PDB file of N, CA, C and O and ligand atoms in Angstrom:
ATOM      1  N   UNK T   1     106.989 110.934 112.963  1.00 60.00           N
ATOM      2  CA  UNK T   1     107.916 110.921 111.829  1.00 60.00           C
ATOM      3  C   UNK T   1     107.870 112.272 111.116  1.00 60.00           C
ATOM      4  O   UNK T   1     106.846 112.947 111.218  1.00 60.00           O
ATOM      5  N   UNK T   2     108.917 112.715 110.395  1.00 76.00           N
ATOM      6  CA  UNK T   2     109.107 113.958 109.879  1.00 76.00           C
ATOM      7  C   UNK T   2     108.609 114.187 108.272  1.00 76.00           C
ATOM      8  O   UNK T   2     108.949 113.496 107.311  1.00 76.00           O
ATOM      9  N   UNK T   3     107.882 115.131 108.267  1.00 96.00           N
ATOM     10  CA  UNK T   3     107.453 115.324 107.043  1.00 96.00           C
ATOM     11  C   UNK T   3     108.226 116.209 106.201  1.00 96.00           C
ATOM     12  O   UNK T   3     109.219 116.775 106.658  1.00 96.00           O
ATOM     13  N   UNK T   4     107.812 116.387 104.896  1.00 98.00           N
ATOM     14  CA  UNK T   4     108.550 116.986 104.117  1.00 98.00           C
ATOM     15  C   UNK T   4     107.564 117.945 103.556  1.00 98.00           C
ATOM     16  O   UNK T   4     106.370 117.656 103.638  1.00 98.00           O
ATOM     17  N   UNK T   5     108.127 119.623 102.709  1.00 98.00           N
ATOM     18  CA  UNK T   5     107.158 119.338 101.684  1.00 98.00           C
ATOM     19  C   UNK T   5     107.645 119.940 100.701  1.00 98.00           C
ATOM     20  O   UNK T   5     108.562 120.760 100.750  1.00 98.00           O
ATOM     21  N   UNK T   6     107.071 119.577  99.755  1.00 98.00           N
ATOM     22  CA  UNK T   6     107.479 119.514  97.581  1.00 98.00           C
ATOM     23  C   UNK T   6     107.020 120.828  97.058  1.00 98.00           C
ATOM     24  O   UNK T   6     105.799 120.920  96.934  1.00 98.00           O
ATOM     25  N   UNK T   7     108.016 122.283  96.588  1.00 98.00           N
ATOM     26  CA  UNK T   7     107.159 122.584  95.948  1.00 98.00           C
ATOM     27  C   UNK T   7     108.096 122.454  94.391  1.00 98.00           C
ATOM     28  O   UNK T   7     108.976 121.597  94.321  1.00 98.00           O
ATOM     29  N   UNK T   8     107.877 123.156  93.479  1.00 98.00           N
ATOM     30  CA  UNK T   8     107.682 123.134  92.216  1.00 98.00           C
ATOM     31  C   UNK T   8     107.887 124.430  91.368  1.00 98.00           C
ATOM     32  O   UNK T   8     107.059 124.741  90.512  1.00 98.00           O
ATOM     33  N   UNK T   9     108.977 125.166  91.609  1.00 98.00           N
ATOM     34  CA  UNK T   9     109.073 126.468  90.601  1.00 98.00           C
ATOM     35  C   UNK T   9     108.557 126.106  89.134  1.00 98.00           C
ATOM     36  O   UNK T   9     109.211 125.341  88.426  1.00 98.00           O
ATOM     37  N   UNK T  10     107.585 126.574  88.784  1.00 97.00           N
ATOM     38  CA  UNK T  10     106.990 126.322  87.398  1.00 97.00           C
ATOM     39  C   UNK T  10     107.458 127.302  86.517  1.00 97.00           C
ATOM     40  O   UNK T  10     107.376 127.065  85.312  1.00 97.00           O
ATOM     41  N   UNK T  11     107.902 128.287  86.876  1.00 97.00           N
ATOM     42  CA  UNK T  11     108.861 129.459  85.948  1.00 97.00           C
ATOM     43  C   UNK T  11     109.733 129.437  85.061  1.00 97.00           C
ATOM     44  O   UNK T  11     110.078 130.142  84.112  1.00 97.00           O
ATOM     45  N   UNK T  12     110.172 128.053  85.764  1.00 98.00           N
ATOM     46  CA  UNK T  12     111.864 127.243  85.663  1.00 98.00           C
ATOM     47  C   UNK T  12     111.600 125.957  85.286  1.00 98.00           C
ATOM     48  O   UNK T  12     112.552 125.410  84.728  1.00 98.00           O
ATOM     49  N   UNK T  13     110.277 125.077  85.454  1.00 98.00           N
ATOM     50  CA  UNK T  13     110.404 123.903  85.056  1.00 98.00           C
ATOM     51  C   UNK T  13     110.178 123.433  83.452  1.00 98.00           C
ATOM     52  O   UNK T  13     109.258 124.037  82.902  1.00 98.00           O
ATOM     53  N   UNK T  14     110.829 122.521  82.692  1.00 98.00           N
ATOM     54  CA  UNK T  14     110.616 122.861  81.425  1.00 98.00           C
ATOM     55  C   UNK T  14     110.085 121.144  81.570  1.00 98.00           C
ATOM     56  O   UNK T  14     110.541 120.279  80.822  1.00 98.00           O
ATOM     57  N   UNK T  15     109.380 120.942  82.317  1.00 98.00           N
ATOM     58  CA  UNK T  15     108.585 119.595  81.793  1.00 98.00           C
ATOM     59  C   UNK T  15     109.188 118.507  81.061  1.00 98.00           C
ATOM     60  O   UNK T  15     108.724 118.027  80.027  1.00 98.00           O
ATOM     61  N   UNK T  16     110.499 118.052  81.785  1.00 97.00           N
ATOM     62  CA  UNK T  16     111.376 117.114  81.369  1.00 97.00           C
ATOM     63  C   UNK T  16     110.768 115.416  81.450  1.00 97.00           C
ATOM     64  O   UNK T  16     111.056 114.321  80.968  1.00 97.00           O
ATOM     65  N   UNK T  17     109.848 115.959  82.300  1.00 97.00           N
ATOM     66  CA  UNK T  17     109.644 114.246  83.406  1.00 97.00           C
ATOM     67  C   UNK T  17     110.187 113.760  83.925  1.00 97.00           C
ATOM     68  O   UNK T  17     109.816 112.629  84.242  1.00 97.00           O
ATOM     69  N   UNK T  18     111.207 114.166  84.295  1.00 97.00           N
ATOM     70  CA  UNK T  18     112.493 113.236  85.384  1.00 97.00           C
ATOM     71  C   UNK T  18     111.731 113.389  86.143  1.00 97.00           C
ATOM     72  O   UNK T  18     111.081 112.402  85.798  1.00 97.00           O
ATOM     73  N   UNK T  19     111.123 113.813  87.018  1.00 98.00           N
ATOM     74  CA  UNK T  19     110.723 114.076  88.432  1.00 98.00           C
ATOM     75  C   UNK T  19     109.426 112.789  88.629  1.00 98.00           C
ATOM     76  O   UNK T  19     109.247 112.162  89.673  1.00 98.00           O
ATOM     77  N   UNK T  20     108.827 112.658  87.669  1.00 98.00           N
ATOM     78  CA  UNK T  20     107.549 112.017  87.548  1.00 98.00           C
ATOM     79  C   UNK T  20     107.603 110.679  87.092  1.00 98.00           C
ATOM     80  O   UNK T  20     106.655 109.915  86.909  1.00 98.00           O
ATOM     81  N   UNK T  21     109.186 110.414  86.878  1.00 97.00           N
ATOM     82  CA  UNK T  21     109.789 108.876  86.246  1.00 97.00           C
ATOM     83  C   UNK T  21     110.318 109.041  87.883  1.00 97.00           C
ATOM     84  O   UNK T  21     109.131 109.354  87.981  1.00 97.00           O
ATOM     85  N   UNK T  22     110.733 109.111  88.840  1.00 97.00           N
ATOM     86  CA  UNK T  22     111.772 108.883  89.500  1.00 97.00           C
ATOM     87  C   UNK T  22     110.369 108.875  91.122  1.00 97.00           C
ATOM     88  O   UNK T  22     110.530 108.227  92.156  1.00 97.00           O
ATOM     89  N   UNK T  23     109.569 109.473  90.916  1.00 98.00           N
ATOM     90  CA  UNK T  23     108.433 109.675  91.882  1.00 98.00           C
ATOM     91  C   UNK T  23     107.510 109.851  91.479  1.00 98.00           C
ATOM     92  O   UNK T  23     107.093 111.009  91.502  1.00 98.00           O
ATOM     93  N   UNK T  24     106.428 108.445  90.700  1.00 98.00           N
ATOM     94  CA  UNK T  24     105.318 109.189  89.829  1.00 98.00           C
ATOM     95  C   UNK T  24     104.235 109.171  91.127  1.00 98.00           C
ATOM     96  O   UNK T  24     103.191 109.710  90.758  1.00 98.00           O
ATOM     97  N   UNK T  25     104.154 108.705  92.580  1.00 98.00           N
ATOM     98  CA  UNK T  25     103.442 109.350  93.241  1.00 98.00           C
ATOM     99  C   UNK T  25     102.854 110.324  94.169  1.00 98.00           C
ATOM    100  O   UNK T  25     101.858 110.371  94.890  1.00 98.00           O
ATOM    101  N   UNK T  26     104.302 111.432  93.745  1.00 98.00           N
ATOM    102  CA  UNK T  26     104.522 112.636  94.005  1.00 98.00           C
ATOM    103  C   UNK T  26     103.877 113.307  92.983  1.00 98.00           C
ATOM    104  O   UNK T  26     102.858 113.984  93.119  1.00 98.00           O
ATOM    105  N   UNK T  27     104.807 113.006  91.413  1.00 98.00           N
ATOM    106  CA  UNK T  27     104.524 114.471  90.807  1.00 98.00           C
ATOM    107  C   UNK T  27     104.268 113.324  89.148  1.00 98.00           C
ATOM    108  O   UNK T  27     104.645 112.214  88.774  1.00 98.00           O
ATOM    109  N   UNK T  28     103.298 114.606  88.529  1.00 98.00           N
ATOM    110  CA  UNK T  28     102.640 114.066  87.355  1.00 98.00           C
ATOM    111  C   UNK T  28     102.451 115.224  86.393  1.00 98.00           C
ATOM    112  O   UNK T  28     102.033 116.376  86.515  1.00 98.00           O
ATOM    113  N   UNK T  29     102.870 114.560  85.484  1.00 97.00           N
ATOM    114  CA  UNK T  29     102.792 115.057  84.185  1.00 97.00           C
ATOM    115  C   UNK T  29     101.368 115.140  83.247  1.00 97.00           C
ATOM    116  O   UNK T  29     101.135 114.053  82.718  1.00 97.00           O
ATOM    117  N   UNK T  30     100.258 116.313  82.895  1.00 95.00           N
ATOM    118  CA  UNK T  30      99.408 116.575  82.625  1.00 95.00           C
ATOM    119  C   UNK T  30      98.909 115.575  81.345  1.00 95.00           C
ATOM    120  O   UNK T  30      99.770 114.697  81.391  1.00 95.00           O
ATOM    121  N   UNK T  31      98.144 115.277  80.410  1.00 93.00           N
ATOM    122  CA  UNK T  31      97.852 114.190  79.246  1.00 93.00           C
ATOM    123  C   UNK T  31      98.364 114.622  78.183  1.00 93.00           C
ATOM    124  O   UNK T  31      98.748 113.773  77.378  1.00 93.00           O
ATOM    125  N   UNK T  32      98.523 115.996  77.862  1.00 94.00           N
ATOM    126  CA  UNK T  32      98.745 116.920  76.811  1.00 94.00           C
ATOM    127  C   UNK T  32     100.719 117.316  77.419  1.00 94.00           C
ATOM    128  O   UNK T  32     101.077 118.365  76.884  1.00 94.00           O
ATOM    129  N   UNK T  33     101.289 117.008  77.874  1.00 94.00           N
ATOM    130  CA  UNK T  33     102.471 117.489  78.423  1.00 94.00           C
ATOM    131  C   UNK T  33     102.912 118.306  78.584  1.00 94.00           C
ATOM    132  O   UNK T  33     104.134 118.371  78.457  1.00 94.00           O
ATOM    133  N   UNK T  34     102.025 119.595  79.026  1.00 95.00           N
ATOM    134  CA  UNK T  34     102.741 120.980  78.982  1.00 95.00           C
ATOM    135  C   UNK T  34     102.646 121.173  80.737  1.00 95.00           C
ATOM    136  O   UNK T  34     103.099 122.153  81.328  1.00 95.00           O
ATOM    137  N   UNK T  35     102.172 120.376  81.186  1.00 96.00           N
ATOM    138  CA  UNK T  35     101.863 121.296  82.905  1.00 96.00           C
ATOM    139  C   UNK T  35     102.797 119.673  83.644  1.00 96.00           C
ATOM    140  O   UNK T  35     102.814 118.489  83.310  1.00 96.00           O
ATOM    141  N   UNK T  36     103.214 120.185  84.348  1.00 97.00           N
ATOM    142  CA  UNK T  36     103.778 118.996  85.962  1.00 97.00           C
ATOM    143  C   UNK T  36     102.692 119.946  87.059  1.00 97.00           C
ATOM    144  O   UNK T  36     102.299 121.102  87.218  1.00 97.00           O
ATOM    145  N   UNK T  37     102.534 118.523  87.672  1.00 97.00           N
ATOM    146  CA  UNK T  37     101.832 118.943  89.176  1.00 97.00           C
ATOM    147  C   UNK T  37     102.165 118.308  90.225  1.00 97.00           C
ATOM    148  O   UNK T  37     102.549 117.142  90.122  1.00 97.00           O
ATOM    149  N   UNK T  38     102.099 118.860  91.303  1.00 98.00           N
ATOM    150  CA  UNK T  38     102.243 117.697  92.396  1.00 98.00           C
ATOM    151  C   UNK T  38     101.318 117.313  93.239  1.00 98.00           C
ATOM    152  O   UNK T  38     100.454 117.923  93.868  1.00 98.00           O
ATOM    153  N   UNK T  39     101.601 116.302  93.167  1.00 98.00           N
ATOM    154  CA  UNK T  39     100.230 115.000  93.887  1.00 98.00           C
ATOM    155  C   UNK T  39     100.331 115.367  95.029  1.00 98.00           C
ATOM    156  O   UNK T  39      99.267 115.647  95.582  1.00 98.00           O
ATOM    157  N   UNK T  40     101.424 115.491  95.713  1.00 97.00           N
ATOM    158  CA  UNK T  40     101.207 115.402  97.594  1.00 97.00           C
ATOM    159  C   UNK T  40     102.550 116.785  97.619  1.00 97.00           C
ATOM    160  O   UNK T  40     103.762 116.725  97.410  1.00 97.00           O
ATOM    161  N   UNK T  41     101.807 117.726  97.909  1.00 97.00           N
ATOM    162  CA  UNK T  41     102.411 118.962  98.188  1.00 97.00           C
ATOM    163  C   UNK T  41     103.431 118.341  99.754  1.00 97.00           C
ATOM    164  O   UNK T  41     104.562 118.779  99.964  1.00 97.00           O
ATOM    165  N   UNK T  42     102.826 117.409 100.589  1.00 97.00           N
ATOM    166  CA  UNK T  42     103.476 116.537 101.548  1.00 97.00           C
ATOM    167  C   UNK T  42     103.633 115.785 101.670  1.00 97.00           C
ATOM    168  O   UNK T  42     102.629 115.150 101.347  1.00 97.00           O
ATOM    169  N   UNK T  43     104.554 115.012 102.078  1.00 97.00           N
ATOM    170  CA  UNK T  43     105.372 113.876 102.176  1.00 97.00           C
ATOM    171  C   UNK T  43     106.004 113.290 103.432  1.00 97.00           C
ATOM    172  O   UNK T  43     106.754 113.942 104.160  1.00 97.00           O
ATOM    173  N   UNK T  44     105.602 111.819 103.679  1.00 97.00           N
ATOM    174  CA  UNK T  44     106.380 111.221 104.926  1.00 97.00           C
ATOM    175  C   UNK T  44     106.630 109.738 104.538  1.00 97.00           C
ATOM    176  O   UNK T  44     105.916 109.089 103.774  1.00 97.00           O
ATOM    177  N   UNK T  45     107.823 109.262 105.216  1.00 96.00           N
ATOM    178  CA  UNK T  45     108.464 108.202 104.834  1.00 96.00           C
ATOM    179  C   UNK T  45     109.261 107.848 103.813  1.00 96.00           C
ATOM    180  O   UNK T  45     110.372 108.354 103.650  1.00 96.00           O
ATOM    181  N   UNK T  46     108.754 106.946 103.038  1.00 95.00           N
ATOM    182  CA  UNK T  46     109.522 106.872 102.274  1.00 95.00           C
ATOM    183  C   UNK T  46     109.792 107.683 101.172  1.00 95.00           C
ATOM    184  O   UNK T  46     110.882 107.759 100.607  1.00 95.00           O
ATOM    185  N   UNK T  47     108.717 108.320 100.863  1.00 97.00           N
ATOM    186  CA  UNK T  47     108.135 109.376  99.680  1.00 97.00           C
ATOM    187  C   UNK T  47     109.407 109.960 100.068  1.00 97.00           C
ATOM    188  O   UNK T  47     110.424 109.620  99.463  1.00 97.00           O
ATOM    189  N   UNK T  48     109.469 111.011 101.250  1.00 98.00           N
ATOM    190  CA  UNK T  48     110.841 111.587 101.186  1.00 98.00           C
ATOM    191  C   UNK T  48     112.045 111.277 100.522  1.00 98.00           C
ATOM    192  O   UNK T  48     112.737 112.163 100.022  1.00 98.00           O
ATOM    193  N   UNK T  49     112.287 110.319 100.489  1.00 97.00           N
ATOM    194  CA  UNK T  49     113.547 109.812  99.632  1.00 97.00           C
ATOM    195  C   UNK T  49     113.297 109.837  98.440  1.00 97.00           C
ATOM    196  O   UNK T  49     114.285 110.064  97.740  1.00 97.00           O
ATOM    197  N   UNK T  50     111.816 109.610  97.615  1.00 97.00           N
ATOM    198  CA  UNK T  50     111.836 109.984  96.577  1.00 97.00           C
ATOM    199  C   UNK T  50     111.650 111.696  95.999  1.00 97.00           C
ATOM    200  O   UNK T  50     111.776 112.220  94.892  1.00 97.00           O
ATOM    201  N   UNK T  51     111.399 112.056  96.956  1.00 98.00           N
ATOM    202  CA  UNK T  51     111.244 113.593  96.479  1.00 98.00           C
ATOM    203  C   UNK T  51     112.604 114.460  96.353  1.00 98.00           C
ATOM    204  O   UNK T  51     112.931 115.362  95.582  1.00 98.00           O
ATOM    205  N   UNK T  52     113.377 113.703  97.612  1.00 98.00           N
ATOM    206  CA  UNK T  52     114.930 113.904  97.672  1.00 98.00           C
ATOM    207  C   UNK T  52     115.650 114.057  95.999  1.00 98.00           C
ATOM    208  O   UNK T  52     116.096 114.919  95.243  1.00 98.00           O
ATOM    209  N   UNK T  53     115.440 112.831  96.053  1.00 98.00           N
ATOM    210  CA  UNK T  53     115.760 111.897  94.599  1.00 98.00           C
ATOM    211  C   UNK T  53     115.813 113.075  93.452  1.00 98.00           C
ATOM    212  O   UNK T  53     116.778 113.637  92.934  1.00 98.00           O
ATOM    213  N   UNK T  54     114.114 113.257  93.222  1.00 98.00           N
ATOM    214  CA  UNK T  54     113.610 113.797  92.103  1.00 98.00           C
ATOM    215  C   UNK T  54     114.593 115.522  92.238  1.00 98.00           C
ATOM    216  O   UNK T  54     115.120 116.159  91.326  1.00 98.00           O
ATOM    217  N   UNK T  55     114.541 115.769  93.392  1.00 98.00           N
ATOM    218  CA  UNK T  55     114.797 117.419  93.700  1.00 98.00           C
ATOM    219  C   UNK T  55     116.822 116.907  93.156  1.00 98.00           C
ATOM    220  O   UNK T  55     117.146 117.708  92.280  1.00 98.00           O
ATOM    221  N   UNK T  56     117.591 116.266  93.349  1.00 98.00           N
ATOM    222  CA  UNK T  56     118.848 116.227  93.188  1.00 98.00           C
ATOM    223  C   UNK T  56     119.165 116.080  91.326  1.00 98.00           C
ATOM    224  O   UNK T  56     120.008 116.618  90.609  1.00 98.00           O
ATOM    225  N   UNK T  57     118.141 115.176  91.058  1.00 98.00           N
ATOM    226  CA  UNK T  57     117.812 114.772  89.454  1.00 98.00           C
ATOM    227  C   UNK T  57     117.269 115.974  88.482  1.00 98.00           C
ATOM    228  O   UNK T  57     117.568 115.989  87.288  1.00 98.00           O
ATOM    229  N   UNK T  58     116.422 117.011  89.104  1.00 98.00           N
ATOM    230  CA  UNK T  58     115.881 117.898  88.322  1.00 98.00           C
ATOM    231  C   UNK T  58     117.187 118.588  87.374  1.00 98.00           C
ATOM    232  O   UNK T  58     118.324 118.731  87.824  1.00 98.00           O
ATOM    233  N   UNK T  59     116.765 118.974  85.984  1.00 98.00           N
ATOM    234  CA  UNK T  59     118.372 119.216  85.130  1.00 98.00           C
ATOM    235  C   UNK T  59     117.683 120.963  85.316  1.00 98.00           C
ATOM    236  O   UNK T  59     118.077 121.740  84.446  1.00 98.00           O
ATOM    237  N   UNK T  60     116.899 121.433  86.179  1.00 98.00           N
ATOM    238  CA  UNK T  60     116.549 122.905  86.365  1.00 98.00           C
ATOM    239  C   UNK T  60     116.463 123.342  88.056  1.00 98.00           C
ATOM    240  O   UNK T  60     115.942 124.280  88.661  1.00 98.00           O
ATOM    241  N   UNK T  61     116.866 122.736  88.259  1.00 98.00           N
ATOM    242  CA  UNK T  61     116.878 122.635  89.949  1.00 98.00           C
ATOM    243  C   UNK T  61     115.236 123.586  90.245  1.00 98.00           C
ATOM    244  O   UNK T  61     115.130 124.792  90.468  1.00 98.00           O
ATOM    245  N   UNK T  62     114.280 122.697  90.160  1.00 98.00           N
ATOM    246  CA  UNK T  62     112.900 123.810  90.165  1.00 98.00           C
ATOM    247  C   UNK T  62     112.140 122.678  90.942  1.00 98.00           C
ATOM    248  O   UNK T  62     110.918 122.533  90.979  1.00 98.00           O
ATOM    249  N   UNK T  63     113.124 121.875  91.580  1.00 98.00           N
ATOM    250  CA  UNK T  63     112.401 121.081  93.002  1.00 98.00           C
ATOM    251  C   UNK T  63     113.077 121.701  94.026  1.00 98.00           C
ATOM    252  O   UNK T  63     114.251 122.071  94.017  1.00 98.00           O
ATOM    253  N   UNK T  64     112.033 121.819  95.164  1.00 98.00           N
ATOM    254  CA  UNK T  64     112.811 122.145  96.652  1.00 98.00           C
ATOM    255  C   UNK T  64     111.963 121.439  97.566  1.00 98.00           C
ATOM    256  O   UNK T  64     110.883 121.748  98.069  1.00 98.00           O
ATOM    257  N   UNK T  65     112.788 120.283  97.686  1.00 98.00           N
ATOM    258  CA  UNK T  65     112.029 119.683  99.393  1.00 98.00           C
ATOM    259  C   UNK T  65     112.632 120.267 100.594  1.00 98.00           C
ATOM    260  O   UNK T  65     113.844 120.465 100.682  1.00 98.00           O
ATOM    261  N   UNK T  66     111.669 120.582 101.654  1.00 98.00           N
ATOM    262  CA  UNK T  66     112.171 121.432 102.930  1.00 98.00           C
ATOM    263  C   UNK T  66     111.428 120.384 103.727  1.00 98.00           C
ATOM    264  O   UNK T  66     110.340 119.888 103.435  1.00 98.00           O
ATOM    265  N   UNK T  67     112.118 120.147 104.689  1.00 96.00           N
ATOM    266  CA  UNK T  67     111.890 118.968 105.522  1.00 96.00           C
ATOM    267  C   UNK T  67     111.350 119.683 106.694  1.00 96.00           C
ATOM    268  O   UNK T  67     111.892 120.747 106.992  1.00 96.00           O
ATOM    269  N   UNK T  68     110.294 119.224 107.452  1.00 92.00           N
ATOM    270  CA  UNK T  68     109.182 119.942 108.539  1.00 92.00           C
ATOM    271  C   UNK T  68     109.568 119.547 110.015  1.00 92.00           C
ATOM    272  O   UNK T  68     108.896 119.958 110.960  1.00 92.00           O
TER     273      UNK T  68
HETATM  274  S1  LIG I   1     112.425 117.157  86.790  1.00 91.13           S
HETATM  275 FE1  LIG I   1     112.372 119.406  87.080  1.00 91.13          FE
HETATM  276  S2  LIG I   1     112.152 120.243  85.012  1.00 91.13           S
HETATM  277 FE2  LIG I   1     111.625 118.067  84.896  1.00 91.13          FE
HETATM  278  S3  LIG I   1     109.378 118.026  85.150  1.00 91.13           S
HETATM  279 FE3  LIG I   1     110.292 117.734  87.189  1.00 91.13          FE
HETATM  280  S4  LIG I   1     110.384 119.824  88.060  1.00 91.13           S
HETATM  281 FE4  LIG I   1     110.101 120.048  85.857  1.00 91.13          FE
END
């Protein structure tokens, strides 16, 4: 099966949480809310569709899934 993988322009991301409401077992939002991270820099199955998801939803386009 084909993997994916997530990264995360942090330059550009302004820590909305869409990404982490839409795939919180991809990507997570720090306790203090200033940092996003991502849980699985890779992805297979279904995750893909959520990373899809999150990368179409971002209001900074600072997701890019590239499929492997
Ligand atoms: S949706 Fe985009 S801007 Fe919002 S936290 Fe995720 S990567 Fe950052």
């Amino acid at each position: 099966m084909a993997d994916a993988t997530v990264e995360v322009n942090h330059d550009v991301c302004i820590v909305s949480g869409m990404c982490a409401s839409l795939a919180p077992e991809i990507f997570d939002i720090d306790d203090d809310g200033t940092t996003l991270e991502v849980l699985q820099p890779s992805v297979g199955g279904e995750l893909i569709d959520q990373a899809v998801g999150a990368e179409a939803c971002c209001p900074v386009s600072a997701i890019k899934v590239t499929m492997q």
